[in-house]
Coordinates of C-alpha atoms in Angstrom, one line a residue:
M856 CA -54.9 -22.7 -0.5
K857 CA -53.9 -19.8 -2.8
E858 CA -56.5 -17.4 -1.5
K859 CA -55.4 -18.5 2.0
F860 CA -51.5 -17.7 1.3
D861 CA -52.7 -14.6 -0.9
S862 CA -54.5 -12.9 2.2
H863 CA -53.2 -10.4 4.2
Y864 CA -52.5 -12.4 7.5
A865 CA -50.5 -15.0 5.6
K866 CA -48.3 -12.5 4.2
I867 CA -47.6 -11.1 7.7
G868 CA -46.7 -14.6 9.4
L869 CA -44.5 -15.6 6.5
C870 CA -42.5 -12.1 6.9
I871 CA -42.6 -13.0 10.7
F872 CA -41.2 -16.5 10.0
L873 CA -38.6 -14.8 7.4
A874 CA -37.3 -12.5 10.2
G875 CA -37.0 -14.8 13.1
A876 CA -35.2 -17.1 11.0
A877 CA -32.6 -14.4 9.8
L878 CA -32.2 -13.4 13.2
V879 CA -31.5 -16.9 14.3
L880 CA -29.2 -17.1 11.4
L881 CA -27.7 -14.3 12.5
Y882 CA -27.0 -15.1 16.1
E883 CA -25.4 -18.5 14.9
A884 CA -22.7 -16.8 12.7
I885 CA -22.4 -14.3 15.2
I886 CA -21.6 -17.0 18.0
N887 CA -19.5 -19.5 15.5
I888 CA -17.7 -16.3 13.7
S889 CA -14.1 -18.2 13.9
F890 CA -15.5 -21.5 12.7
L891 CA -17.0 -19.7 9.8
S892 CA -13.8 -17.7 9.2
E893 CA -11.9 -20.8 8.6
A894 CA -14.5 -22.4 6.6
F895 CA -14.4 -19.7 4.5
G896 CA -10.5 -19.5 4.2
T897 CA -10.4 -23.3 3.5
L898 CA -13.1 -22.8 0.6
T899 CA -10.8 -19.9 -0.7
R900 CA -8.0 -22.0 -0.7
I901 CA -9.7 -24.8 -2.3
V902 CA -11.3 -22.6 -5.4
S903 CA -7.8 -20.4 -5.4
P904 CA -7.3 -21.8 -9.3
F905 CA -10.5 -20.6 -10.3
I906 CA -10.3 -17.1 -8.6
Y907 CA -7.1 -16.9 -10.4
G908 CA -8.3 -18.2 -13.7
L909 CA -11.1 -15.6 -13.5
I910 CA -8.8 -12.7 -12.7
I911 CA -6.3 -13.6 -15.3
A912 CA -9.7 -14.0 -17.8
Y913 CA -11.1 -10.8 -16.9
L914 CA -7.6 -8.9 -17.4
L915 CA -7.3 -10.4 -20.9
C916 CA -10.6 -10.3 -22.0
P917 CA -10.3 -7.0 -24.1
I918 CA -7.1 -8.6 -25.7
Y919 CA -9.4 -11.6 -26.5
N920 CA -12.3 -9.9 -27.9
L921 CA -10.2 -7.4 -29.7
V922 CA -8.2 -10.2 -31.7
V923 CA -11.4 -12.3 -32.1
R924 CA -13.4 -9.0 -33.5
E925 CA -10.7 -8.2 -36.1
S926 CA -9.8 -11.7 -37.0
Y927 CA -13.4 -12.6 -37.7
K928 CA -13.7 -9.8 -40.1
F929 CA -10.8 -11.2 -42.1
T930 CA -11.3 -14.9 -41.8
K931 CA -15.4 -14.7 -42.7
K932 CA -14.5 -13.7 -46.3
R933 CA -11.5 -16.3 -46.6
F934 CA -13.5 -19.6 -44.9
G935 CA -16.7 -19.0 -46.4
N936 CA -18.5 -21.0 -43.5
K937 CA -18.8 -17.8 -40.8
K938 CA -18.6 -20.9 -37.8
S939 CA -15.5 -22.2 -38.9
A940 CA -14.2 -18.4 -39.5
F941 CA -15.4 -17.9 -35.8
R942 CA -13.6 -20.9 -34.4
F943 CA -10.6 -20.1 -35.8
S944 CA -10.8 -16.4 -34.8
R945 CA -11.2 -17.9 -31.2
I946 CA -8.2 -20.1 -31.4
L947 CA -6.2 -17.2 -32.4
A948 CA -7.3 -14.7 -29.9
T949 CA -6.7 -17.7 -27.1
V950 CA -2.8 -18.0 -28.6
V951 CA -2.6 -14.4 -28.8
S952 CA -3.9 -13.9 -25.2
L953 CA -1.6 -16.1 -23.7
V954 CA 1.5 -15.1 -25.7
V955 CA 0.5 -11.9 -24.3
L956 CA 0.1 -13.3 -20.8
I957 CA 3.5 -15.0 -20.7
G958 CA 5.4 -12.5 -22.6
T959 CA 4.6 -9.9 -19.9
V960 CA 5.2 -12.0 -16.8
G961 CA 8.4 -13.2 -18.6
G962 CA 9.8 -10.1 -19.9
L963 CA 9.1 -8.3 -16.2
F964 CA 10.8 -11.2 -14.4
A965 CA 13.6 -11.4 -16.9
L966 CA 14.2 -7.5 -16.7
V967 CA 13.1 -6.8 -13.0
L968 CA 13.9 -9.9 -11.3
P969 CA 17.9 -10.1 -11.7
E970 CA 18.2 -6.1 -11.1
T971 CA 16.3 -6.4 -8.2
I972 CA 18.5 -9.1 -6.3
G973 CA 21.4 -7.6 -7.5
S974 CA 19.9 -4.3 -6.0
I975 CA 19.2 -5.8 -2.7
I976 CA 22.3 -8.0 -2.3
N977 CA 24.2 -4.6 -2.8
L978 CA 22.1 -3.1 -0.1
V979 CA 22.9 -5.6 2.3
Q980 CA 26.3 -5.1 1.5
V981 CA 26.5 -1.3 1.8
I982 CA 24.3 -1.2 5.3
P983 CA 27.0 -2.1 7.8
G984 CA 29.6 0.3 6.3
R985 CA 27.1 3.0 6.0
M986 CA 26.3 2.1 9.8
T987 CA 29.7 2.3 11.0
D988 CA 30.2 5.6 8.9
L989 CA 27.3 7.1 10.7
A990 CA 28.5 5.7 14.1
V991 CA 32.4 7.4 13.5
W992 CA 30.8 10.8 12.3
A993 CA 28.8 11.0 15.2
E994 CA 31.7 10.2 17.6
D995 CA 33.8 12.8 15.7
S996 CA 31.3 15.7 15.5
L997 CA 30.2 15.4 19.1
A998 CA 34.0 15.2 20.1
A999 CA 34.7 18.2 17.9
A1000 CA 31.9 20.1 19.3
K1001 CA 33.1 19.7 22.8
H1002 CA 30.7 17.0 24.2
P1003 CA 32.7 14.2 25.3
Q1004 CA 30.1 12.9 27.5
L1005 CA 27.5 12.2 25.0
A1006 CA 30.0 10.9 22.6
E1007 CA 31.0 8.4 25.5
Y1008 CA 27.1 7.4 25.9
L1009 CA 27.1 7.1 22.0
D1010 CA 29.7 4.4 22.3
T1011 CA 28.0 2.8 25.1
V1012 CA 24.8 2.7 23.4
I1013 CA 26.7 1.1 20.3
I1014 CA 28.5 -1.7 22.5
N1015 CA 25.4 -2.4 23.9
L1016 CA 23.4 -2.9 20.5
R1017 CA 26.3 -5.2 19.3
K1018 CA 26.1 -7.5 22.6
S1019 CA 22.2 -7.6 22.0
L1020 CA 22.9 -8.8 18.8
I1021 CA 25.5 -11.1 19.9
N1022 CA 23.2 -12.5 22.5
W1023 CA 20.1 -12.8 20.4
T1024 CA 21.8 -14.9 17.9
E1025 CA 23.3 -17.2 20.3
N1026 CA 20.2 -17.8 22.7
N1027 CA 17.3 -16.9 20.3
F1028 CA 18.3 -17.6 16.7
M1029 CA 20.6 -20.2 16.7
P1030 CA 18.4 -22.6 18.9
K1031 CA 15.5 -21.9 16.8
I1032 CA 17.4 -22.7 13.3
G1033 CA 15.2 -25.6 13.1
E1034 CA 12.1 -24.1 13.5
Y1035 CA 13.0 -21.5 10.9
M1036 CA 14.2 -24.1 8.4
T1037 CA 10.5 -25.6 9.1
Q1038 CA 9.0 -22.2 8.3
I1039 CA 11.4 -21.6 5.3
S1040 CA 10.3 -25.3 3.8
Q1041 CA 6.9 -24.4 4.2
G1042 CA 7.0 -21.2 2.7
I1043 CA 8.8 -23.1 -0.5
F1044 CA 6.1 -25.7 -0.4
I1045 CA 3.1 -22.5 -0.7
T1046 CA 5.1 -21.0 -2.9
V1047 CA 5.2 -24.3 -5.2
K1048 CA 1.4 -24.7 -4.4
T1049 CA 0.7 -21.1 -5.3
M1050 CA 2.7 -21.5 -8.7
F1051 CA 0.9 -24.7 -9.6
N1052 CA -2.6 -23.0 -8.7
I1053 CA -1.3 -20.3 -11.3
V1054 CA -0.8 -22.9 -14.0
I1055 CA -4.4 -24.3 -13.2
G1056 CA -5.9 -20.8 -13.2
V1057 CA -4.1 -20.2 -16.7
I1058 CA -6.1 -23.2 -18.3
V1059 CA -9.4 -21.9 -16.3
C1060 CA -8.7 -18.9 -18.0
V1061 CA -8.6 -20.2 -21.3
Y1062 CA -12.0 -22.2 -20.7
F1063 CA -13.3 -19.1 -19.5
L1064 CA -12.2 -16.8 -22.2
N1065 CA -14.0 -19.5 -25.0
S1066 CA -17.1 -20.0 -23.0
K1067 CA -17.9 -16.9 -21.4
E1068 CA -20.7 -16.2 -24.1
L1069 CA -22.2 -19.6 -23.0
F1070 CA -21.8 -18.7 -19.3
K1071 CA -23.5 -15.2 -19.9
G1072 CA -26.3 -17.1 -21.8
Q1073 CA -27.0 -19.2 -19.0
A1074 CA -27.1 -16.6 -16.5
T1075 CA -29.5 -14.7 -18.3
K1076 CA -31.9 -17.4 -18.8
T1077 CA -31.3 -18.5 -14.9
V1078 CA -32.2 -14.8 -14.4
M1079 CA -35.2 -14.5 -16.9
A1080 CA -36.7 -17.6 -15.2
M1081 CA -36.5 -16.7 -11.7
V1082 CA -37.7 -12.8 -11.7
S1083 CA -39.9 -10.8 -13.9
R1084 CA -38.5 -9.2 -16.8
E1085 CA -38.3 -5.6 -15.3
K1086 CA -36.1 -7.0 -12.3
A1087 CA -34.2 -9.1 -14.8
N1088 CA -33.3 -6.0 -17.0
E1089 CA -32.4 -4.1 -13.6
I1090 CA -30.1 -7.1 -12.6
F1091 CA -28.3 -7.0 -16.3
E1092 CA -28.1 -3.0 -15.8
F1093 CA -26.1 -3.6 -12.6
G1094 CA -23.9 -6.3 -13.7
N1095 CA -23.0 -4.1 -16.8
F1096 CA -22.3 -0.8 -14.5
C1097 CA -20.3 -3.4 -12.0
N1098 CA -18.4 -4.6 -15.1
R1099 CA -17.9 -0.9 -16.7
T1100 CA -16.6 0.6 -13.3
F1101 CA -14.3 -2.6 -12.0
G1102 CA -12.9 -3.1 -15.7
G1103 CA -12.3 0.6 -16.6
F1104 CA -10.5 0.9 -13.2
I1105 CA -8.4 -1.8 -12.8
N1106 CA -7.2 -1.9 -16.6
G1107 CA -6.9 1.6 -16.4
K1108 CA -4.7 1.6 -13.2
L1109 CA -2.5 -1.4 -14.8
I1110 CA -1.7 0.8 -17.9
D1111 CA -1.5 4.0 -15.6
S1112 CA 1.0 2.2 -13.5
L1113 CA 3.1 0.6 -16.2
I1114 CA 3.8 3.9 -17.8
I1115 CA 4.7 5.7 -13.9
G1116 CA 7.3 2.8 -13.4
F1117 CA 8.7 3.2 -16.6
I1118 CA 9.0 7.2 -16.6
C1119 CA 10.3 6.6 -13.0
F1120 CA 13.1 4.1 -14.4
I1121 CA 13.9 6.6 -17.1
A1122 CA 13.9 9.4 -15.1
M1123 CA 16.0 7.6 -12.1
S1124 CA 18.8 6.3 -15.3
I1125 CA 18.9 10.1 -16.8
I1126 CA 19.9 11.5 -13.2
N1127 CA 21.9 8.9 -12.4
L1128 CA 20.1 7.7 -9.1
P1129 CA 20.9 4.6 -7.6
Y1130 CA 18.5 1.3 -7.9
P1131 CA 16.7 2.4 -10.7
V1132 CA 15.0 -1.0 -11.5
L1133 CA 14.1 -1.7 -7.7
V1134 CA 12.9 1.7 -6.6
S1135 CA 10.9 2.0 -10.1
S1136 CA 9.0 -1.4 -9.5
I1137 CA 8.0 -0.4 -6.0
I1138 CA 6.6 3.0 -7.4
G1139 CA 5.0 1.0 -10.0
V1140 CA 3.1 -1.8 -7.9
T1141 CA 2.3 0.7 -5.0
N1142 CA 0.8 3.4 -7.6
F1143 CA -1.8 0.7 -8.2
I1144 CA -3.2 2.2 -5.0
P1145 CA -5.0 5.3 -5.5
F1146 CA -4.2 8.4 -4.0
F1147 CA -1.8 7.2 -1.4
G1148 CA -0.1 4.6 -3.4
P1149 CA 2.9 6.8 -4.7
F1150 CA 3.6 8.1 -1.4
I1151 CA 3.2 4.4 0.3
G1152 CA 5.8 3.3 -2.2
A1153 CA 8.0 6.6 -1.7
V1154 CA 9.0 5.9 2.0
P1155 CA 11.0 2.8 1.6
A1156 CA 11.8 3.7 -2.0
T1157 CA 13.8 7.0 -0.2
I1158 CA 15.2 5.1 2.7
I1159 CA 17.0 2.6 0.0
I1160 CA 18.3 5.8 -1.7
C1161 CA 19.4 7.7 1.3
V1162 CA 21.5 4.5 2.5
E1163 CA 23.3 5.0 -0.5
S1164 CA 23.1 9.1 -0.8
P1165 CA 21.0 11.2 1.3
I1166 CA 21.5 14.1 -1.3
Q1167 CA 20.1 11.8 -4.1
A1168 CA 17.4 10.7 -1.8
F1169 CA 16.4 14.1 -1.9
Y1170 CA 16.6 14.5 -5.5
F1171 CA 14.3 11.2 -5.4
V1172 CA 11.5 13.1 -3.5
I1173 CA 11.2 15.6 -5.7
L1174 CA 11.1 13.5 -8.6
V1175 CA 8.1 11.7 -7.0
I1176 CA 6.6 14.9 -6.2
V1177 CA 6.6 15.6 -10.2
L1178 CA 5.6 11.9 -10.8
Q1179 CA 2.8 12.3 -8.7
T1180 CA 1.6 15.7 -10.1
F1181 CA 1.6 14.8 -13.4
D1182 CA 0.0 11.4 -13.1
G1183 CA -2.5 13.1 -10.9
N1184 CA -3.4 16.0 -13.3
I1185 CA -2.7 14.6 -16.9
L1186 CA -2.0 11.2 -17.0
G1187 CA -4.6 9.4 -14.7
P1188 CA -7.7 11.7 -15.6
R1189 CA -7.0 10.7 -19.3
I1190 CA -6.8 7.0 -19.1
L1191 CA -9.0 6.4 -16.1
G1192 CA -11.4 9.2 -17.1
G1193 CA -14.8 9.0 -15.3
S1194 CA -14.6 5.4 -15.1
T1195 CA -15.4 5.4 -10.7
G1196 CA -17.2 9.0 -10.2
L1197 CA -16.1 9.7 -7.0
A1198 CA -15.3 12.8 -5.3
S1199 CA -11.7 12.8 -3.9
F1200 CA -13.2 12.7 -0.2
W1201 CA -14.9 9.2 -1.1
V1202 CA -12.0 7.9 -2.6
M1203 CA -9.8 8.4 0.5
F1204 CA -12.2 7.4 2.7
A1205 CA -12.6 4.0 0.5
I1206 CA -9.1 3.4 0.4
I1207 CA -8.5 3.8 4.5
F1208 CA -11.8 2.1 5.2
C1209 CA -11.6 -1.1 2.6
G1210 CA -7.7 -1.2 3.5
G1211 CA -8.2 -1.3 7.3
I1212 CA -10.4 -4.4 6.6
F1213 CA -9.2 -6.2 4.2
G1214 CA -5.6 -5.1 3.6
F1215 CA -3.9 -4.7 0.2
K1216 CA -6.7 -6.1 -1.6
G1217 CA -9.4 -3.8 0.3
M1218 CA -7.2 -0.6 -0.8
V1219 CA -7.1 -1.7 -4.4
L1220 CA -10.9 -2.7 -4.9
G1221 CA -12.3 -0.2 -2.4
V1222 CA -12.7 2.2 -4.8
P1223 CA -15.0 0.6 -7.7
V1224 CA -16.7 -1.1 -4.8
F1225 CA -17.7 2.5 -3.2
A1226 CA -18.4 3.9 -6.9
V1227 CA -21.0 1.1 -7.5
M1228 CA -22.7 1.7 -4.2
Y1229 CA -22.4 5.6 -4.5
Y1230 CA -23.8 5.5 -8.0
Y1231 CA -26.9 3.3 -7.0
I1232 CA -27.6 5.2 -3.3
S1233 CA -27.4 8.5 -5.6
R1234 CA -30.0 7.2 -8.1
Y1235 CA -32.4 5.9 -5.1
I1236 CA -32.2 9.4 -3.9
T1237 CA -32.8 11.2 -6.8
K1238 CA -36.1 8.7 -7.9
K1239 CA -37.3 9.7 -4.1
L1240 CA -36.9 13.1 -4.9
G1241 CA -38.7 12.9 -8.2
R1242 CA -41.8 11.6 -6.5
K1243 CA -41.7 14.5 -4.3
N1244 CA -41.3 17.1 -7.0
L1245 CA -38.0 18.4 -5.6
P1246 CA -34.8 18.7 -7.3
A1247 CA -32.0 16.3 -7.8
D1248 CA -29.2 19.3 -8.4
T1249 CA -27.1 18.9 -4.9
G1250 CA -26.2 22.4 -5.4
S1251 CA -29.9 23.3 -4.7
Y1252 CA -29.6 22.4 -1.4
Q1253 CA -26.0 24.3 -0.6
D1254 CA -26.2 27.4 1.2
F1255 CA -23.8 29.8 1.3
N1256 CA -25.8 32.8 3.3
K1257 CA -23.4 32.5 6.4
Y1258 CA -20.9 33.8 4.0
D1259 CA -23.5 36.5 2.8
I1260 CA -22.9 35.3 -0.6
D1261 CA -25.6 34.6 -2.9
R1262 CA -25.8 30.9 -4.0
K1263 CA -27.1 31.6 -7.5
E1264 CA -23.4 33.7 -7.8
I1265 CA -21.3 30.9 -6.8
L1266 CA -23.5 27.9 -8.9

């Protein structure tokens, strides 16, 4: 039986069968894409507490490892029993990690949330008066410029807008207020459920932090049993590279965004710009998106400040340009280093492509995903070139003859 299976024709038949089965599965997936999407969404909602827990644990893992490592050096001499010292170190690391998590989240909410709510309320109160001032200014300017017809047309437009707003309120908003209340109730329910999932996620995080060596050992044992040692080493190398790339990028961007947010707050307070907490929070959050983040956050922030004062909005734009220059040339490279290894073009492509498909999550995670793909594609090409005894350096294939310049002079 083994000789028949090892025969050339048996292998060809098995390949044809597997290819046919793959095509059938692909066809079924395409025609049932909506069902699969709904099923995937349901599965994601079910396991969301574990997803939250793994994300929190991944972010807290450096702090946990640091506390375990440093406390174990101290306690192993005091306890005498290394097992007891290690157990105590893990308990201490868990407590410290949770304190850091709760302190960071609670501190941010305590500092940012009241100021943000106050800024939004003040903004809502200011906007109607600013719109009225704009209309009066436009009417006076047009009248002074001897354009009475245009001023009359502007009055008509404003009157029509007010009538449209009143009609929309009477005919659309008021009859559907019950639906809006239902949607608000559903939103509150989803928020409560999300908070409940996050609480469960914190519990999952504690289990994961204290069991990650066990999980890693089980995964290593499974891989070693399923594939050859050479393939297993390649899988382990891939996992370590992904961990370094994603961990270096995410932790680096978190630190970078926090620093930029604080610098923005301090600078806005010094030059007395309005809504410093609200605007700095927007800049800090959007700065997590590489390349486009500061500009994405600058647009709504500039509009918010412009409602208060156009001159101050201009000062804020200058501040954002200075911050982006500092972050892109000094702070970012020092914190992130070469965590991705991607050129600027591929960073921009990854953000646009993954952001268009997966939204905000794609804009954040698209860069490290592309970095991993780029690394392994480059390594595969290098191996292929090495087998053909060709140079792997890209500069060897660049041609500057059309400029009448020798390549060696440039490179």
